[in-house]
Short mmCIF file of C-alpha atoms in Angstrom, two decimals:
data_model
loop_
_atom_site.label_atom_id
_atom_site.label_comp_id
_atom_site.label_asym_id
_atom_site.label_seq_id
_atom_site.Cartn_x
_atom_site.Cartn_y
_atom_site.Cartn_z
CA ASP A 1 7.24 65.84 98.63
CA THR A 2 6.20 68.58 97.02
CA GLU A 3 8.96 69.20 94.74
CA VAL A 4 8.91 69.41 90.86
CA THR A 5 12.08 68.35 89.61
CA GLN A 6 13.51 69.56 86.42
CA THR A 7 16.51 68.19 84.40
CA PRO A 8 19.38 69.18 83.10
CA LYS A 9 19.65 72.60 84.84
CA HIS A 10 21.45 73.86 82.37
CA LEU A 11 21.82 73.19 78.43
CA VAL A 12 23.84 74.22 75.98
CA MET A 13 22.59 73.10 72.26
CA GLY A 14 23.63 73.75 68.66
CA MET A 15 20.71 74.52 66.12
CA THR A 16 21.04 70.72 64.49
CA ASN A 17 20.85 68.84 67.83
CA LYS A 18 18.03 67.12 69.14
CA LYS A 19 17.89 67.21 73.42
CA SER A 20 15.14 66.43 75.73
CA LEU A 21 14.32 68.53 78.79
CA LYS A 22 12.73 65.98 81.61
CA CYS A 23 10.04 67.19 84.46
CA GLU A 24 8.96 64.95 87.26
CA GLN A 25 6.63 65.30 90.01
CA HIS A 26 4.95 62.57 92.68
CA MET A 27 2.24 65.04 94.59
CA GLY A 28 -0.42 63.16 92.57
CA HIS A 29 -1.27 66.28 90.68
CA ARG A 30 -3.09 65.51 87.15
CA ALA A 31 -2.28 68.51 85.20
CA MET A 32 1.03 69.41 84.10
CA TYR A 33 2.52 72.72 82.39
CA TRP A 34 5.34 73.86 80.64
CA TYR A 35 6.13 77.41 80.38
CA LYS A 36 8.85 79.96 78.67
CA GLN A 37 10.62 82.87 80.27
CA LYS A 38 12.77 85.15 78.39
CA ALA A 39 14.90 87.51 80.72
CA LYS A 40 12.97 90.12 82.69
CA LYS A 41 9.82 89.10 81.10
CA PRO A 42 6.82 86.83 82.84
CA PRO A 43 6.56 83.18 82.30
CA GLU A 44 4.47 82.36 78.90
CA LEU A 45 2.56 79.14 78.68
CA MET A 46 3.37 76.74 75.82
CA PHE A 47 1.50 73.33 76.90
CA VAL A 48 -1.15 72.23 79.50
CA TYR A 49 -1.56 68.27 79.72
CA SER A 50 -4.55 66.89 81.46
CA TYR A 51 -4.54 63.51 82.80
CA GLU A 52 -1.62 62.85 80.45
CA LYS A 53 -3.29 64.23 77.68
CA LEU A 54 -2.75 67.43 75.71
CA SER A 55 -5.34 69.77 76.52
CA ILE A 56 -3.53 73.41 75.61
CA ASN A 57 -1.12 73.72 72.76
CA GLU A 58 -0.26 78.14 72.39
CA SER A 59 0.51 77.45 69.15
CA VAL A 60 4.03 76.64 70.11
CA PRO A 61 6.47 76.02 67.10
CA SER A 62 6.42 72.23 66.00
CA ARG A 63 10.23 72.15 66.64
CA PHE A 64 9.05 72.14 70.46
CA SER A 65 7.30 68.31 70.95
CA PRO A 66 5.69 67.77 74.50
CA GLU A 67 5.37 64.20 75.85
CA CYS A 68 3.40 62.69 79.00
CA PRO A 69 4.65 59.43 79.42
CA ASN A 70 2.69 59.16 82.51
CA SER A 71 0.98 61.22 85.42
CA SER A 72 4.22 61.73 86.98
CA LEU A 73 6.68 62.51 84.49
CA LEU A 74 6.61 65.35 81.22
CA ASN A 75 9.23 65.87 78.82
CA LEU A 76 9.90 68.80 75.84
CA HIS A 77 11.67 67.65 73.02
CA LEU A 78 13.53 70.06 71.24
CA HIS A 79 14.89 69.98 67.68
CA ALA A 80 16.11 72.26 64.87
CA LEU A 81 15.85 75.26 67.48
CA GLN A 82 16.81 78.56 66.87
CA PRO A 83 19.23 80.82 69.11
CA GLU A 84 16.09 83.39 69.91
CA ASP A 85 14.63 80.03 71.72
CA SER A 86 16.90 80.68 74.48
CA ALA A 87 15.55 80.82 77.45
CA LEU A 88 14.41 79.50 80.91
CA TYR A 89 11.78 76.76 80.37
CA LEU A 90 9.83 75.99 83.75
CA CYS A 91 7.86 72.71 84.18
CA ALA A 92 4.89 72.96 86.86
CA SER A 93 2.33 70.88 88.08
CA SER A 94 -1.26 71.64 89.77
CA ARG A 95 -4.54 69.66 90.78
CA MET A 96 -7.12 69.89 88.80
CA ALA A 97 -9.77 70.60 91.69
CA LEU A 98 -11.30 74.03 90.57
CA GLY A 99 -10.22 76.85 92.87
CA GLN A 100 -7.08 74.70 94.34
CA ASN A 101 -5.42 75.30 91.07
CA GLU A 102 -2.15 76.67 92.88
CA ALA A 103 0.62 75.44 90.35
CA PHE A 104 4.14 74.11 91.45
CA PHE A 105 7.01 75.02 89.76
CA GLY A 106 10.34 73.44 89.16
CA GLN A 107 13.50 75.33 88.92
CA GLY A 108 13.66 75.39 85.51
CA THR A 109 16.25 74.63 82.76
CA ARG A 110 18.56 77.12 81.74
CA LEU A 111 18.82 76.66 77.51
CA THR A 112 21.13 78.23 75.63
CA VAL A 113 20.82 77.61 71.73
CA VAL A 114 24.08 78.49 69.59
CA SER B 1 -5.78 89.08 76.35
CA GLN B 2 -6.40 89.08 80.15
CA GLN B 3 -2.51 89.54 80.68
CA GLY B 4 -2.29 91.53 84.17
CA GLU B 5 -0.39 94.62 84.37
CA GLU B 6 2.05 95.40 87.18
CA ASP B 7 2.91 98.51 89.05
CA PRO B 8 5.51 99.64 90.16
CA GLN B 9 7.69 97.65 87.52
CA ALA B 10 10.48 97.76 90.43
CA LEU B 11 10.57 99.03 93.75
CA SER B 12 13.32 99.79 96.44
CA ILE B 13 12.58 99.99 100.02
CA GLN B 14 14.36 99.58 103.41
CA GLU B 15 14.17 96.43 105.48
CA GLY B 16 11.33 96.72 107.96
CA GLU B 17 9.40 98.94 105.80
CA ASN B 18 6.18 97.61 103.92
CA ALA B 19 5.94 97.08 100.54
CA THR B 20 2.73 97.47 98.17
CA MET B 21 2.53 95.83 94.81
CA ASN B 22 -0.60 96.15 92.53
CA CYS B 23 -1.97 94.08 89.90
CA SER B 24 -4.43 94.66 86.85
CA TYR B 25 -6.28 92.58 84.63
CA LYS B 26 -8.55 92.47 81.63
CA THR B 27 -11.27 89.62 81.96
CA SER B 28 -13.10 87.75 84.50
CA ILE B 29 -11.34 85.40 86.43
CA ASN B 30 -11.95 82.24 88.85
CA ASN B 31 -8.91 83.26 91.19
CA LEU B 32 -5.56 85.54 91.28
CA GLN B 33 -2.61 84.24 92.26
CA TRP B 34 0.81 85.72 93.61
CA TYR B 35 4.45 84.29 93.17
CA ARG B 36 7.96 85.09 93.98
CA GLN B 37 10.47 84.35 91.92
CA ASN B 38 14.21 84.87 93.27
CA SER B 39 17.21 85.23 90.38
CA GLY B 40 15.46 83.86 87.38
CA ARG B 41 14.94 80.42 88.88
CA GLY B 42 11.74 78.55 89.71
CA LEU B 43 8.71 80.31 90.77
CA VAL B 44 7.16 80.05 94.50
CA HIS B 45 3.43 80.08 95.00
CA LEU B 46 2.46 82.73 97.61
CA ILE B 47 -1.29 83.15 98.09
CA LEU B 48 -4.24 82.19 95.72
CA ILE B 49 -7.20 84.52 96.19
CA ARG B 50 -10.66 83.37 94.94
CA SER B 51 -13.04 85.68 92.74
CA ASN B 52 -15.43 85.43 95.57
CA GLU B 53 -12.98 86.65 98.28
CA ARG B 54 -11.89 90.39 98.95
CA GLU B 55 -8.91 90.06 101.10
CA LYS B 56 -6.48 87.15 102.39
CA HIS B 57 -3.69 86.70 104.66
CA SER B 58 -0.80 84.64 104.94
CA GLY B 59 1.97 85.30 107.65
CA ARG B 60 3.28 88.71 106.54
CA LEU B 61 1.58 89.24 103.22
CA ARG B 62 -2.10 90.42 102.87
CA VAL B 63 -3.87 90.05 99.49
CA THR B 64 -7.08 92.39 98.10
CA LEU B 65 -8.88 91.64 95.22
CA ASP B 66 -11.51 94.10 93.71
CA THR B 67 -13.20 92.04 90.77
CA SER B 68 -15.30 95.70 89.78
CA LYS B 69 -11.93 97.34 89.44
CA LYS B 70 -10.24 94.14 87.81
CA SER B 71 -7.39 94.78 90.44
CA SER B 72 -5.33 93.17 93.26
CA SER B 73 -3.05 94.02 95.72
CA LEU B 74 -0.11 92.48 97.70
CA LEU B 75 1.27 94.11 100.65
CA ILE B 76 4.21 92.38 102.39
CA THR B 77 4.71 94.15 106.02
CA ALA B 78 7.86 94.44 107.95
CA SER B 79 10.17 93.45 104.76
CA ARG B 80 13.28 91.61 105.65
CA ALA B 81 16.50 91.50 103.11
CA ALA B 82 15.54 87.97 102.00
CA ASP B 83 12.12 89.23 100.60
CA THR B 84 14.09 90.65 97.63
CA ALA B 85 12.80 88.93 94.00
CA SER B 86 10.65 89.29 91.54
CA TYR B 87 6.67 89.16 92.45
CA PHE B 88 4.48 88.19 89.87
CA CYS B 89 0.70 88.28 89.97
CA ALA B 90 -1.30 85.44 87.55
CA THR B 91 -4.89 84.79 86.52
CA ASP B 92 -6.84 82.24 86.18
CA ALA B 93 -9.88 81.74 84.02
CA THR B 94 -9.95 77.90 83.25
CA GLN B 95 -11.59 75.31 84.83
CA GLY B 96 -10.17 72.46 85.80
CA ALA B 97 -6.11 72.70 84.67
CA GLN B 98 -5.30 76.24 84.37
CA LYS B 99 -3.92 78.65 81.93
CA LEU B 100 -1.94 81.12 84.42
CA VAL B 101 -1.57 84.22 82.47
CA PHE B 102 1.09 86.52 84.43
CA GLY B 103 1.58 90.16 84.95
CA GLN B 104 4.96 91.74 84.29
CA GLY B 105 6.12 91.59 87.51
CA THR B 106 7.29 93.62 90.46
CA ARG B 107 11.09 93.67 90.63
CA LEU B 108 11.18 94.13 94.64
CA THR B 109 14.63 95.53 96.50
CA ILE B 110 14.99 95.30 100.29
CA ASN B 111 17.81 97.38 100.95
CA PRO B 112 19.49 96.47 104.51
#
């Protein structure tokens, strides 16, 4: 199984809503990532989890809250988002071995904040 | 920032022709990777080249890396309509869990 599964595929939420994005992988990868991608732009790193611990936070606003319940799951909790947060949110995973770090990406969640 | 710059931003060629995309970056790296993205969905890993490698092949793909010039190129030979996608280079300068920094991407269109 070389898949990273993200749910939901599409999400529309109001600025006062609380929602969560979910990501799952069963490749035994111990590094998991959240990226944000705006239209016609490259993905931008948000968070990195290594062995279920948050290792990188790229100065992401606190309205985005990541969680890694176990080595296979990664969540992104959303609260009080702004319309400019509308984007494609991509989850990825990789092995921790140096030089073998190809990332496997999910299909993303297309988020629209209204 | 070690963010890569890619050129061209857009490339349109006929099916069967070769496509070459270039990537430049700013800092020392452990490896450089190329990814493909169709229609704004997930990225698919194509090839990884380590900093001590100069060239790598995978099927119709050929990647070169010149660390002295901090640049890389991706060549797709005998292009097909299915190769139409956006292509991104991504650099990794970290140990263990990686912090991939993506270039701006090249939008490749293969005309039948």
